[in-house]
Coordinates of C-alpha atoms (C1' of nucleotides) in Angstrom, one line a residue:
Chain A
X1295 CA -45.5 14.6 -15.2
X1296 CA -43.9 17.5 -13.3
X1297 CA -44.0 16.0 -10.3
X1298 CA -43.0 12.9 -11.8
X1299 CA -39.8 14.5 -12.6
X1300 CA -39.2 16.3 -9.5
X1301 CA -39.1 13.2 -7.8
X1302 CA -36.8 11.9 -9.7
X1303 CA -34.6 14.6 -9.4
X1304 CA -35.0 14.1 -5.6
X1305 CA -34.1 10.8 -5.9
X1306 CA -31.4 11.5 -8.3
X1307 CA -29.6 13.7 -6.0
X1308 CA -30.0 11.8 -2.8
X1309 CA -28.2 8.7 -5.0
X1310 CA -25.2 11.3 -6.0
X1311 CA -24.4 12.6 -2.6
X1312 CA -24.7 8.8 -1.4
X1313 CA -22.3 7.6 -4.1
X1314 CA -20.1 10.1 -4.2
X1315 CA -19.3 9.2 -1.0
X1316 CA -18.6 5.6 -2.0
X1317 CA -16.8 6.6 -4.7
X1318 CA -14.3 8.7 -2.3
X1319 CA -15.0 5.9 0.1
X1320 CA -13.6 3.6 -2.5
X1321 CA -10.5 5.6 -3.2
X1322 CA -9.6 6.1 -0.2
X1323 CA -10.2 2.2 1.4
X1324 CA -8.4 0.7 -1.5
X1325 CA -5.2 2.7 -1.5
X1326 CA -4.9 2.9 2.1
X1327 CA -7.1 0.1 3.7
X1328 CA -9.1 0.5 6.3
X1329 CA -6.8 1.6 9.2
X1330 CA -5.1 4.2 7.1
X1331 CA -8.4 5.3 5.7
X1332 CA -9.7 7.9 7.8
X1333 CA -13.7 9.3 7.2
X1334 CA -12.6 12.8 7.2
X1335 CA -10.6 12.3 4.0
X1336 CA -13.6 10.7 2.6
X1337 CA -15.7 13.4 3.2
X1338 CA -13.3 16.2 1.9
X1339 CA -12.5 13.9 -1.5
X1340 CA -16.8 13.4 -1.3
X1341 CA -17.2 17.0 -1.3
X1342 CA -19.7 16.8 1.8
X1343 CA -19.2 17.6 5.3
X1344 CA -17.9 14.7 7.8
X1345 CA -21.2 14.5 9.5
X1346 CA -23.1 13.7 6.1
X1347 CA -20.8 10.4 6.1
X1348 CA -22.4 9.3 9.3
X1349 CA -25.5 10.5 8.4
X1350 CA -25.7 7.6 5.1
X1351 CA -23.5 5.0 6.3
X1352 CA -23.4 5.4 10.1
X1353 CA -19.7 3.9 10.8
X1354 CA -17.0 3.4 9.5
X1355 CA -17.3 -0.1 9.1
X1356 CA -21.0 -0.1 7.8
X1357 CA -19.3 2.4 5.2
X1358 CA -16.5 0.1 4.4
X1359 CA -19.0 -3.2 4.0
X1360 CA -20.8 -1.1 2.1
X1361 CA -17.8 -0.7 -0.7
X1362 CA -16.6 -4.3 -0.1
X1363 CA -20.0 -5.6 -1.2
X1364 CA -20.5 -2.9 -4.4
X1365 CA -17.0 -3.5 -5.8
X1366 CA -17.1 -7.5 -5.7
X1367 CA -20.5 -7.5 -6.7
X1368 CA -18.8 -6.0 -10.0
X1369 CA -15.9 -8.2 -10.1
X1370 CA -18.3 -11.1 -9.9
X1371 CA -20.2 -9.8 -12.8
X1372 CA -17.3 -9.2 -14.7
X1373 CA -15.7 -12.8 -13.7
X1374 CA -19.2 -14.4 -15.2
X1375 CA -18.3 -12.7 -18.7
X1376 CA -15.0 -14.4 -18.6
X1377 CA -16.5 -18.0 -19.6
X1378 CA -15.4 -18.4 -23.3
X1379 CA -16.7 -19.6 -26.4
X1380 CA -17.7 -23.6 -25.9
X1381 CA -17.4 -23.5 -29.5
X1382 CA -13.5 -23.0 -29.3
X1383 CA -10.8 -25.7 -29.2
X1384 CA -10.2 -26.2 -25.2
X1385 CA -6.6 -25.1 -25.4
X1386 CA -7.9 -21.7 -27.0
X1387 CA -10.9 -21.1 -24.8
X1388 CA -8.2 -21.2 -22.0
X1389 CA -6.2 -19.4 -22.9
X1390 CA -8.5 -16.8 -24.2
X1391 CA -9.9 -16.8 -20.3
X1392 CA -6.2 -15.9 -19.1
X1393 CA -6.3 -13.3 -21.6
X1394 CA -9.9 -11.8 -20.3
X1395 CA -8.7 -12.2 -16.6
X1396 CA -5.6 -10.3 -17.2
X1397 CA -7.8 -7.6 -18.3
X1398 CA -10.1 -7.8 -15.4
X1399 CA -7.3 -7.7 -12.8
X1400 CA -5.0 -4.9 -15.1
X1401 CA -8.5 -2.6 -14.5
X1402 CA -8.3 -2.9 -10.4
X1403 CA -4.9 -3.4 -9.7
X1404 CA -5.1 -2.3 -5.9
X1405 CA -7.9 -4.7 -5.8
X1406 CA -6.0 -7.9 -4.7
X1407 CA -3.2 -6.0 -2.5
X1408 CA -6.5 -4.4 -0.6
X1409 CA -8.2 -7.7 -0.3
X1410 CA -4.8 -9.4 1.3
X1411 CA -4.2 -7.0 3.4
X1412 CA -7.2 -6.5 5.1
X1413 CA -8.1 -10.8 5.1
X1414 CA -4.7 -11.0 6.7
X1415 CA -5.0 -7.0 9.2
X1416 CA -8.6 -7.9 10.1
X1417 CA -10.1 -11.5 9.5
X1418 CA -13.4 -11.0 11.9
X1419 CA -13.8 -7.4 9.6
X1420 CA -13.2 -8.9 6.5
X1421 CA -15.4 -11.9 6.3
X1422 CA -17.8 -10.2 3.4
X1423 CA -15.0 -10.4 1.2
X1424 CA -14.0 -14.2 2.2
X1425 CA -17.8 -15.1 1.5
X1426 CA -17.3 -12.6 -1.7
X1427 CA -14.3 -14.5 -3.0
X1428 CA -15.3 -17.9 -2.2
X1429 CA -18.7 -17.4 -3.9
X1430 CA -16.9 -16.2 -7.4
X1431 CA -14.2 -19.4 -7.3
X1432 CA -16.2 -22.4 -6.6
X1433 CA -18.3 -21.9 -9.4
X1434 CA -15.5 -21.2 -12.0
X1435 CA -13.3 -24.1 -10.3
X1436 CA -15.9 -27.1 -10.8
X1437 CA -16.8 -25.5 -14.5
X1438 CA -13.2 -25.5 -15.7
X1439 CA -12.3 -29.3 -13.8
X1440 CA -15.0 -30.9 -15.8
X1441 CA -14.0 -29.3 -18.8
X1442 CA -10.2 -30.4 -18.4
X1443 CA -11.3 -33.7 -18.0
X1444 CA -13.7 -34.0 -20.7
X1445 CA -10.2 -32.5 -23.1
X1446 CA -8.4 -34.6 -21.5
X1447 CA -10.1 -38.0 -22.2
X1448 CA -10.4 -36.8 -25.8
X1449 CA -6.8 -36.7 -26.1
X1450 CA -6.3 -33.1 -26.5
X1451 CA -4.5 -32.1 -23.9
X1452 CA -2.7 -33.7 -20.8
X1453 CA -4.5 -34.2 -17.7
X1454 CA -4.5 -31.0 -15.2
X1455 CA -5.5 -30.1 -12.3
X1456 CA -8.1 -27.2 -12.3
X1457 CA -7.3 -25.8 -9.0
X1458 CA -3.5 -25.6 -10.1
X1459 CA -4.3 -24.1 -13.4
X1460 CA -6.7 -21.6 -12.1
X1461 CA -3.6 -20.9 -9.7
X1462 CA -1.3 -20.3 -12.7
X1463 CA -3.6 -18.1 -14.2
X1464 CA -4.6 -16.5 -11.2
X1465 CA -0.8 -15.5 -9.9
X1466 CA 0.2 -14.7 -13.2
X1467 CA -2.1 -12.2 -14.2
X1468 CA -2.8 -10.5 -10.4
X1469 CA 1.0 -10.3 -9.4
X1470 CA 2.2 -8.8 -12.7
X1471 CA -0.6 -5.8 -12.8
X1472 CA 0.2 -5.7 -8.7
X1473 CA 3.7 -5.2 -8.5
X1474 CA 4.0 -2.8 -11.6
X1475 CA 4.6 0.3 -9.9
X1476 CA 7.4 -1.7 -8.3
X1477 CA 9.1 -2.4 -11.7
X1478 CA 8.7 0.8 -13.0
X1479 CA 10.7 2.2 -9.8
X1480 CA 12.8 -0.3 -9.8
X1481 CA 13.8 -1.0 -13.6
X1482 CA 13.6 3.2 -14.3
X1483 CA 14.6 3.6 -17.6
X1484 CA 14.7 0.7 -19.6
X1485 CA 11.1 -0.9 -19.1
X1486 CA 8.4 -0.2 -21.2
X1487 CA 5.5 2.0 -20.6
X1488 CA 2.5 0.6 -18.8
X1489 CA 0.3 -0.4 -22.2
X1490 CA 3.3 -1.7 -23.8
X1491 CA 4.4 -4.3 -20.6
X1492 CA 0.7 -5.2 -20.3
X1493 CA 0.8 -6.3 -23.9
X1494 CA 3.7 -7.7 -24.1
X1495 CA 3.0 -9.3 -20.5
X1496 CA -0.3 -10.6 -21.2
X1497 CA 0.8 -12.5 -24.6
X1498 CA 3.6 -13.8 -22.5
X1499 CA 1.4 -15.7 -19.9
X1500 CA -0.7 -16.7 -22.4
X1501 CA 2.0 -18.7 -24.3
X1502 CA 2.8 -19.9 -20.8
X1503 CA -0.5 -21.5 -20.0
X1504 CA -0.9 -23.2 -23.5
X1505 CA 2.6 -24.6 -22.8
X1506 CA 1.1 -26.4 -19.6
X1507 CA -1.8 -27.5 -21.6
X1508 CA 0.0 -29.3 -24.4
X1509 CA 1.0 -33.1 -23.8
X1510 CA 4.6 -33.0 -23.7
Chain B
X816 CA 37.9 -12.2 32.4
X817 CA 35.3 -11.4 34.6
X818 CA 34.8 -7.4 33.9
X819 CA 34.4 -8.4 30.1
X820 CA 31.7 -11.5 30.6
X821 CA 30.4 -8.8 33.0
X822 CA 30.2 -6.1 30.2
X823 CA 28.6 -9.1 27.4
X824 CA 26.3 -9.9 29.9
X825 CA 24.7 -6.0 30.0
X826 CA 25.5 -6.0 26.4
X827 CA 23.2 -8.7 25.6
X828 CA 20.7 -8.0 28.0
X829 CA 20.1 -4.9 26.2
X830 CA 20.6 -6.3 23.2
X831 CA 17.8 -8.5 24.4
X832 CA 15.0 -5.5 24.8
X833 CA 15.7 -4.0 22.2
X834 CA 15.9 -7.1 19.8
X835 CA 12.8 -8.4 22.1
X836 CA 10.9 -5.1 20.6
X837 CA 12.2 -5.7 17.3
X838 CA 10.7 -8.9 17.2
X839 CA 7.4 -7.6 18.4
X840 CA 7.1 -4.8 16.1
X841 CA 7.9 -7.1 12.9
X842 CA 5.4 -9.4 13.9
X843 CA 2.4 -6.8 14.5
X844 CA 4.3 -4.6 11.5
X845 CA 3.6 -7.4 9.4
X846 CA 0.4 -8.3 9.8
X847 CA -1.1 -4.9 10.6
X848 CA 0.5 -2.7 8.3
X849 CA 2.2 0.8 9.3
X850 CA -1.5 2.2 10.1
X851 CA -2.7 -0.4 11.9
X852 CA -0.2 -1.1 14.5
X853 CA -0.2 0.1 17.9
X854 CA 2.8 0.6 19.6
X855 CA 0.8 0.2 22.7
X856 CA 0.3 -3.9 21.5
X857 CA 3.8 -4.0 20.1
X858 CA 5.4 -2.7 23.8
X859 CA 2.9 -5.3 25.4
X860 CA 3.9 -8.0 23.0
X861 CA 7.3 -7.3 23.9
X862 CA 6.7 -7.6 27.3
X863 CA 7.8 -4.4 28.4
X864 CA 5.8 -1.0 29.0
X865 CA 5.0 1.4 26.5
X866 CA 7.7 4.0 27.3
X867 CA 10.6 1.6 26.6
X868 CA 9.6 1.5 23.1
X869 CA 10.5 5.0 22.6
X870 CA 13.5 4.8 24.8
X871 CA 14.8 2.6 22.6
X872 CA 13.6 3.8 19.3
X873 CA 12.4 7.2 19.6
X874 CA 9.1 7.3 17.3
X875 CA 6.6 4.7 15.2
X876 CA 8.3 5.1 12.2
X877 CA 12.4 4.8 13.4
X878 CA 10.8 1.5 14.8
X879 CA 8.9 0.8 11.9
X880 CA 11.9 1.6 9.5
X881 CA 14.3 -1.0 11.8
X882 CA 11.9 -3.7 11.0
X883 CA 11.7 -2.8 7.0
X884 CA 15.9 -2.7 7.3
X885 CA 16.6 -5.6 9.4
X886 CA 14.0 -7.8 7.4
X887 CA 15.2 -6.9 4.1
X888 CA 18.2 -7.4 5.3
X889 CA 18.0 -11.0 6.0
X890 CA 16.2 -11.7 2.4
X891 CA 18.6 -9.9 0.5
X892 CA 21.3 -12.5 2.0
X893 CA 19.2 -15.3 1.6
X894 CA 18.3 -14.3 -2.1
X895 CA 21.8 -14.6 -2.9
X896 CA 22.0 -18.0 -2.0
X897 CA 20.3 -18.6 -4.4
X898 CA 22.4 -18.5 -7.0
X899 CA 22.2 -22.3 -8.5
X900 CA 25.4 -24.3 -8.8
X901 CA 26.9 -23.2 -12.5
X902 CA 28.1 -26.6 -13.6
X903 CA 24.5 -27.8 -13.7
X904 CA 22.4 -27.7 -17.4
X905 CA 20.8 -24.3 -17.8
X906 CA 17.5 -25.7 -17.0
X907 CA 18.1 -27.7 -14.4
X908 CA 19.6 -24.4 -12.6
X909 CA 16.8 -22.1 -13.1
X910 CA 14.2 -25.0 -11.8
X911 CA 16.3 -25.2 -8.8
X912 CA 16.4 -21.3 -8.5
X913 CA 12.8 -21.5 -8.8
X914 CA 12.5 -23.9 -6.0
X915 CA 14.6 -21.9 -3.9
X916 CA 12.8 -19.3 -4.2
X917 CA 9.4 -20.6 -3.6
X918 CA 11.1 -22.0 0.1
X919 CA 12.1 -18.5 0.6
X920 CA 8.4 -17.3 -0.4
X921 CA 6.8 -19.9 1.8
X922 CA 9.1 -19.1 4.6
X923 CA 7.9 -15.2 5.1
X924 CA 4.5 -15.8 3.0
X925 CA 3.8 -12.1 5.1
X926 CA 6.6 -10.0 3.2
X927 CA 5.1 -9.6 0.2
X928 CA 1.7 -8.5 1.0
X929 CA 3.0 -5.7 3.3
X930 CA 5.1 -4.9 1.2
X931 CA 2.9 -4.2 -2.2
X932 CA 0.5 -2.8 0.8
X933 CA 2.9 0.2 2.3
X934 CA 4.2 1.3 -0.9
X935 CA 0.4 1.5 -2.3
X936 CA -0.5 3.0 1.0
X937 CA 2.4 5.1 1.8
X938 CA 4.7 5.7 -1.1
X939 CA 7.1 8.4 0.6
X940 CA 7.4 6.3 4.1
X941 CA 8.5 3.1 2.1
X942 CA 11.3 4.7 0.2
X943 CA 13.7 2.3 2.2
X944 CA 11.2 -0.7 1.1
X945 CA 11.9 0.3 -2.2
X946 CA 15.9 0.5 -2.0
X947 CA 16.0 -2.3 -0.8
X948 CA 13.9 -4.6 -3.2
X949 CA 15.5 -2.2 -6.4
X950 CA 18.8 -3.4 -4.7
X951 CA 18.1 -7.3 -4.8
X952 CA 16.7 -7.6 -7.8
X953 CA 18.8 -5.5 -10.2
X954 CA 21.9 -7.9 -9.5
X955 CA 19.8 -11.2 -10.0
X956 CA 18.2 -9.7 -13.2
X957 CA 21.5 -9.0 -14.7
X958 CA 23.2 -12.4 -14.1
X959 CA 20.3 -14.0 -15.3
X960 CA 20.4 -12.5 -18.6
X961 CA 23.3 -13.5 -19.3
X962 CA 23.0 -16.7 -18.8
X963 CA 19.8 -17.1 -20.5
X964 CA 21.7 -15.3 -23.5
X965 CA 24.5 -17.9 -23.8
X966 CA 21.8 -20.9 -23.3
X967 CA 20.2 -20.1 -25.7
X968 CA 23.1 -19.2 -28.2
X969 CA 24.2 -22.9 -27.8
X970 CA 20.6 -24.1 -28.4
X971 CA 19.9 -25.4 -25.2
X972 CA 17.1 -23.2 -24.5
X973 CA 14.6 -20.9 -26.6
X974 CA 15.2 -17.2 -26.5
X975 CA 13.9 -16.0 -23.4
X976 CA 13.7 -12.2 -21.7
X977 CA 14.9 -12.5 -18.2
X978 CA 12.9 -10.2 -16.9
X979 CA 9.4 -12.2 -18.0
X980 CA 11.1 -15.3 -16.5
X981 CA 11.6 -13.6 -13.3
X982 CA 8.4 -12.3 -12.7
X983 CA 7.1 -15.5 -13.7
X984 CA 8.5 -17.3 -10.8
X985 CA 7.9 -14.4 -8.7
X986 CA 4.7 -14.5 -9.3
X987 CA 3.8 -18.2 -9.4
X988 CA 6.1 -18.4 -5.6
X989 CA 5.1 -15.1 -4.1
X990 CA 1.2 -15.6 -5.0
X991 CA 1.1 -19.1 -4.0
X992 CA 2.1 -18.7 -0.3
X993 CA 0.4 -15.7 -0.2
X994 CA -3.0 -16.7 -0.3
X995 CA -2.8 -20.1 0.6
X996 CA -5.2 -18.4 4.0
X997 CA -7.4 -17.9 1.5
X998 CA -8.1 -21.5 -0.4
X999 CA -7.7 -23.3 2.7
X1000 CA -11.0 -20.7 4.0
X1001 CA -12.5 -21.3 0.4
X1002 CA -12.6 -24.0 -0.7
X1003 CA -12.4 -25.8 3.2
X1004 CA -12.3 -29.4 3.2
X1005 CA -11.0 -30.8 -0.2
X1006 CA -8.1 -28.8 0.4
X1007 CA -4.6 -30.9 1.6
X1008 CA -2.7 -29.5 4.8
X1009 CA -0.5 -26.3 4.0
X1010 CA 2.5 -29.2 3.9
X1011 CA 1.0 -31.0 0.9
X1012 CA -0.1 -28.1 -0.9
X1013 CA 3.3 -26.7 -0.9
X1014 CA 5.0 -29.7 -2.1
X1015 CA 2.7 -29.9 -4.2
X1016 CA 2.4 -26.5 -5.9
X1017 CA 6.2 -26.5 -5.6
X1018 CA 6.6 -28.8 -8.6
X1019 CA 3.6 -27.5 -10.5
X1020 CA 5.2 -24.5 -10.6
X1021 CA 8.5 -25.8 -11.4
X1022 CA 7.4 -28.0 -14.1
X1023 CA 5.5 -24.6 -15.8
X1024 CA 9.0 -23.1 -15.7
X1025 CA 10.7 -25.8 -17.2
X1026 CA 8.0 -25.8 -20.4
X1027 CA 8.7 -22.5 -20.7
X1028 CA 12.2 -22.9 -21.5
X1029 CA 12.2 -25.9 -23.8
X1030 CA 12.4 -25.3 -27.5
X1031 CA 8.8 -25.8 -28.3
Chain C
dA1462 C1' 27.6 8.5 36.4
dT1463 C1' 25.2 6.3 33.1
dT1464 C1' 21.8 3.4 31.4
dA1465 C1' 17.3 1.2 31.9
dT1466 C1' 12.7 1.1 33.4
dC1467 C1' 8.3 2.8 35.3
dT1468 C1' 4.1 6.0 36.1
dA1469 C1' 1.5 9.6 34.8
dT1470 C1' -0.1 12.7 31.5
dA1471 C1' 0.0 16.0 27.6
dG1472 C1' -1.3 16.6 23.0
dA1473 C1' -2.8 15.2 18.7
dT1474 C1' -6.0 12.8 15.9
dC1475 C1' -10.1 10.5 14.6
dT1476 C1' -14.9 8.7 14.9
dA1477 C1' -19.3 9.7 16.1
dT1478 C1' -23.2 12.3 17.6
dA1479 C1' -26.3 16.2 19.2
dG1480 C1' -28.7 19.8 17.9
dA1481 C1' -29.7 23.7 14.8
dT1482 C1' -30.9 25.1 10.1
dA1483 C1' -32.1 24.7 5.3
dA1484 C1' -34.3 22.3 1.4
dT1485 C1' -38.0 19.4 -0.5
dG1486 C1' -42.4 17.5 -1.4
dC1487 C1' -47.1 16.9 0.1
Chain D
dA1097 C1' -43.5 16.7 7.8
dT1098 C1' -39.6 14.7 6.2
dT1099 C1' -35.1 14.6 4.5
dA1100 C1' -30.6 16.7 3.9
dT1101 C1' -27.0 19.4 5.4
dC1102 C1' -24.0 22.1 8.6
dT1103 C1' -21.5 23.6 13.1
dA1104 C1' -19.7 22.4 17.2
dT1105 C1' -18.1 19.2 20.3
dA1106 C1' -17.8 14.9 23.2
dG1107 C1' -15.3 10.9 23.8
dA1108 C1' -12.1 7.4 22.6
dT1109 C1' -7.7 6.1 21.1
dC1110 C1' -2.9 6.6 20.3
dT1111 C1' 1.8 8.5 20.2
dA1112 C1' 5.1 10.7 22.6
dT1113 C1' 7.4 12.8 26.5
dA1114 C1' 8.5 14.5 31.2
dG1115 C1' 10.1 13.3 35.4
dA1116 C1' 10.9 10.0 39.1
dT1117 C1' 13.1 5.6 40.5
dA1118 C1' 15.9 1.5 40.0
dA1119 C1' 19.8 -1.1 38.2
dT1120 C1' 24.6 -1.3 36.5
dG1121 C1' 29.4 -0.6 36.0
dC1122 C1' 33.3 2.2 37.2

DNA sequence: ATTATCTATAGATCTATAGATAATGC
DNA sequence: ATTATCTATAGATCTATAGATAATGC
């Protein structure tokens, strides 16, 4: 029983010292991307000498794959939560998936700026995440298509194009959480705090996307 | 006569290197980031050796900040072309701001992600990013508002907040052009040429708009 | 006389590793 | 005996500059 525990603690601490330097890793790689990151700051934000960092991850890059494949292994999780109610009208269960994704993308807003920039800085570096991205859509895209049809024969909405819609929703949701810090510089003064423009934002979209669903 | 074509002629040639690294720098600039390009690969780009670079432009970031100037420069002019002939219905103007836009987006489909990527990345280097973006947007906003006001005082239109409208479009353009690298890697085949899929997405996106501003 | 260009190199920064030392579990 | 951690440093890479040489225009 003793023992039992003391390994556990063993293993316990190995896993903190190894995640904490993800976590930093994290940080670090999604504010500044992977050129600007540099594996000293990791370490000092880690709490662990440089040489640890090597020690777990060996490079750089392993490091950085390493964080690529944790945090869109949670984003894939979370996207699999997003499929609504069947039960609910289609025009609802839509829009009630814009509403969910908003609050997936307004949680990691330096997500999709990080992904862009390093697909676009680094595409040999980056494939993980293409494979990462491309595994999360094509399930979602051939879902929601068959669905639109299925509404759209019944007579309940017009007929759409899934791709386009997932667009809509897509651009809509990432670009308003991305660009907020902009506003906020921008517009100082007379824009609303960050819970108040995500609520008022989100209800917005939604209204927009139920618009594009209802025949004419 | 010929001491002054004389003088043009070393004038432009100058002009020439310089703009020559210009050119170079925005191009590796904007697909590197700040941290990621080398002035060593911008100079060879350029076609001249390394030291010219700081002959010409002292440091990294005087060069860098040319590029950020010159660029935004050039979209702040063509932003205000935008500006939709006035004796056109409300609606039809905005959809054919939209659509300007969205050629302007597709044009420079770059921009945006460095951008949103130095200002996350490097907030107090991209002051001039900022400025300038804070600078073209605050007219537009303004004007819009207006417009949208009187619209919708004569009924034409439903009562609309210019500022939702606008980052609607700018989302819908911006993201749309922006990851088009992406689909075409994602979903590969079934996908039209970058041609169709603008034309395309062009009038999705401007039909959205136009939903959005019709009285239910 | 001034401006443009090149070569060579200093100096800074960053990643990675070697090798020593401490901690842990058998 | 193995795993974790530290110190010190090698080696690579990148920016920037010094100083020499060539071109240009008066």
């Amino acid at each position: 029983m003793l023992i039992k525990e003391k390994r556990e603690m063993k293993y316990e601490k190995k896993q903190n010292k190894e995640q904490d330097i993800l976590i930093a890793a994290e940080e670090e790689f999604l504010t500044k991307g992977y050129d600007g990151a540099r594996t000293t700051s990791i370490a000092q934000r880690a709490g662990v000498t440089h040489a640890m960092l090597h020690y777990y991850f060996r490079t750089k890059e392993q490091l950085f794959n390493r964080v690529v494949e944790q945090k869109f292994g949670m984003v894939a999780m979370t996207m699999a939560s997003v499929i609504a109610d069947l039960s609910l009208p289609i025009v609802e269960r839509i829009v009630h998936g814009a509403r969910a994704h908003f609050d997936i993308a307004a949680k990691d807003p330096k997500l999709p700026a990080f992904m862009i920039h390093e697909i676009l800085s680094n595409p040999e570096r980056s494939t993980m995440i293409r494979e990462k991205v491309k595994w999360i859509t094509l399930n979602v895209h051939q879902n929601l298509q068959a669905q639109l049809d299925m509404a759209a024969n019944r007579g309940e909405i017009r007929k759409i194009d899934a791709a386009e819609l997932l667009l809509d929703i897509i651009s809509l949701n990432v670009f308003s959480v991305l660009i907020y810090p902009f506003i906020s510089q921008i517009a100082d003064g007379f824009l609303p705090n960050y819970e108040d423009f995500k609520v008022k934002r989100k209800a917005e979209i939604a209204d927009t996307i139920r618009r594009k669903l209802l025949i004419q």
